Coordinates of C-alpha atoms in Angstrom, one line a residue:
V14 CA 5.2 -39.9 -10.5
I15 CA 6.9 -36.6 -11.2
R16 CA 6.1 -33.7 -8.8
I17 CA 6.8 -30.2 -9.7
A18 CA 7.5 -28.0 -6.8
T19 CA 5.3 -24.9 -6.8
K20 CA 5.6 -21.9 -4.5
K21 CA 2.8 -21.3 -2.0
R22 CA 1.0 -18.1 -3.1
S23 CA -1.5 -16.0 -1.3
L24 CA -4.6 -14.6 -2.9
Y25 CA -2.5 -11.5 -3.9
N26 CA 0.2 -13.7 -5.5
V27 CA 2.6 -13.2 -2.6
D28 CA 5.0 -16.0 -1.9
I29 CA 3.8 -17.3 1.5
S30 CA 6.3 -20.2 1.8
K31 CA 8.9 -20.2 4.5
A32 CA 11.6 -18.9 2.1
G33 CA 9.2 -16.2 0.8
K34 CA 8.6 -15.0 4.3
Q35 CA 12.3 -14.9 4.9
K36 CA 12.8 -12.7 1.8
R37 CA 10.2 -10.3 3.1
T38 CA 11.6 -10.1 6.6
Y39 CA 13.7 -7.1 7.6
K40 CA 14.9 -6.3 11.1
G41 CA 12.6 -9.0 12.5
I42 CA 9.5 -7.7 10.8
T43 CA 7.8 -9.7 8.0
Y44 CA 6.3 -7.4 5.5
D45 CA 3.3 -8.1 3.3
S46 CA 5.4 -7.6 0.1
L47 CA 8.9 -7.1 -1.0
T48 CA 7.9 -3.7 -2.3
E49 CA 6.6 -2.7 1.1
M50 CA 9.9 -3.7 2.7
Q51 CA 11.8 -1.8 0.1
F52 CA 9.8 1.3 0.9
M53 CA 10.9 1.0 4.6
K54 CA 14.6 0.6 3.5
E55 CA 14.7 3.2 0.8
V56 CA 12.3 5.9 2.1
I57 CA 11.3 5.6 5.7
E58 CA 14.6 4.7 7.3
P59 CA 16.7 7.4 5.5
K60 CA 14.2 10.1 6.1
L61 CA 13.9 9.1 9.8
A62 CA 17.7 9.3 10.1
S63 CA 17.8 12.7 8.5
G64 CA 14.9 14.0 10.7
E65 CA 12.6 14.6 7.7
I66 CA 10.2 12.0 9.2
T67 CA 9.5 12.2 12.9
K68 CA 7.3 9.2 13.3
F69 CA 5.6 6.4 11.4
E70 CA 3.2 3.5 12.1
R71 CA 2.5 0.4 10.1
Q72 CA -0.8 -1.4 9.5
V73 CA -3.2 1.2 10.9
T74 CA -6.9 0.2 10.5
Y75 CA -9.4 2.8 9.3
V76 CA -13.1 2.1 9.2
L77 CA -14.5 3.2 5.8
Q78 CA -18.1 2.2 6.5
D79 CA -19.6 1.3 9.9
G80 CA -21.2 -2.1 10.3
F81 CA -25.0 -2.2 10.5
A82 CA -27.9 -4.5 10.9
M83 CA -30.5 -5.3 8.2
T84 CA -34.2 -5.1 9.0
N85 CA -34.2 -8.9 9.0
G86 CA -31.5 -8.9 11.8
E87 CA -28.6 -9.9 9.5
K88 CA -25.4 -8.1 10.7
I89 CA -23.2 -6.5 8.0
L90 CA -19.6 -6.1 9.0
P91 CA -17.8 -2.8 8.7
I92 CA -15.6 -2.1 5.6
K93 CA -12.1 -1.5 6.8
Y94 CA -8.9 -0.3 5.2
V95 CA -5.4 -1.1 6.6
S96 CA -2.7 1.3 5.6
D97 CA 0.9 0.2 4.8
Y98 CA 2.5 3.3 6.5
D99 CA 1.1 6.3 8.4
V100 CA 3.9 8.9 8.3
W101 CA 4.4 12.2 10.1
Y102 CA 6.9 14.7 8.7
S103 CA 8.9 17.3 10.5
D104 CA 7.0 20.1 8.7
G105 CA 3.7 18.8 10.2
T106 CA 2.5 16.9 7.1
F107 CA 0.8 13.6 7.7
I108 CA 0.5 11.1 4.9
V109 CA -1.0 7.6 4.7
Y110 CA 0.9 5.5 2.2
D111 CA -0.4 2.5 0.4
I112 CA 2.4 0.7 -1.4
K113 CA 1.1 -0.6 -4.8
G114 CA 2.4 -2.5 -7.8
Q115 CA -0.8 -1.9 -9.7
P116 CA -4.0 -1.0 -7.8
D117 CA -7.0 -3.3 -8.4
S118 CA -10.6 -2.2 -8.5
V119 CA -11.1 -2.9 -4.8
S120 CA -8.1 -0.7 -3.9
L121 CA -9.4 2.1 -6.0
L122 CA -12.9 1.8 -4.5
K123 CA -11.5 1.8 -0.9
R124 CA -9.4 4.9 -1.8
K125 CA -12.7 6.7 -2.8
L126 CA -14.3 5.5 0.4
F127 CA -11.3 6.6 2.5
R128 CA -11.2 10.1 0.9
H129 CA -15.0 10.5 1.6
R130 CA -14.7 9.4 5.2
Y131 CA -11.4 11.1 6.0
P132 CA -11.2 14.1 3.6
D133 CA -8.5 15.8 5.7
I134 CA -6.1 12.9 5.5
N135 CA -3.8 12.6 2.5
L136 CA -3.9 9.0 1.2
V137 CA -1.2 8.3 -1.4
F138 CA -0.9 5.2 -3.5
I139 CA 2.8 5.0 -4.2
C140 CA 4.6 2.7 -6.7
R141 CA 8.2 1.7 -7.2
N142 CA 9.1 2.3 -10.8
L143 CA 12.8 2.5 -11.6
K144 CA 12.1 3.6 -15.2
H145 CA 10.3 6.8 -13.9
G146 CA 12.7 7.6 -11.1
G147 CA 11.9 5.2 -8.2
W148 CA 9.1 5.9 -5.8
I149 CA 6.3 7.8 -7.5
P150 CA 2.6 8.4 -6.6
Y151 CA 0.3 6.1 -8.6
D152 CA -1.7 9.0 -10.1
E153 CA 1.5 10.6 -11.5
L154 CA 2.8 7.3 -12.8
K155 CA -0.6 6.6 -14.5
K156 CA -0.3 10.0 -16.3
M157 CA 3.3 9.4 -17.4
K158 CA 2.4 6.0 -18.8
A159 CA -0.6 7.5 -20.7
L160 CA 1.7 10.2 -22.1
E161 CA 4.2 7.6 -23.2
K162 CA 1.6 5.5 -24.9
K163 CA 0.2 8.6 -26.7
N164 CA 3.7 9.6 -27.8
K165 CA 4.4 6.2 -29.3
K166 CA 1.6 6.6 -31.7

């Protein structure tokens, strides 16, 4: 019998093996993804050091829709969103970052719910794309890719 070793993967295709967790661990913190860890190294830490960022928090939970009970007594749990980073800048700006490779339909729906429930909070889906200059908001990246596709024709 020949066995082929396969990596343990989460529902979101993240390597959850011991080696995978070690790769995503930085300064004693295990991040949900390598990209989330890179954001800490490449954006948060340098801007904290320069004073541009004054404070940040990870994994903050926001309630998008409260739980409720159906008329038959069935309890429906609340819909929640957990941010990757909540960041306060020295100029008073507050941004909630969600680190994305490619947002799925659930992420996009939760973003709509978040914007409805918290209209005064800026939620930014941010992607790491070296071809387009590193860290770039998803909406801008989407426009750039669409323009590239159009220009290829």
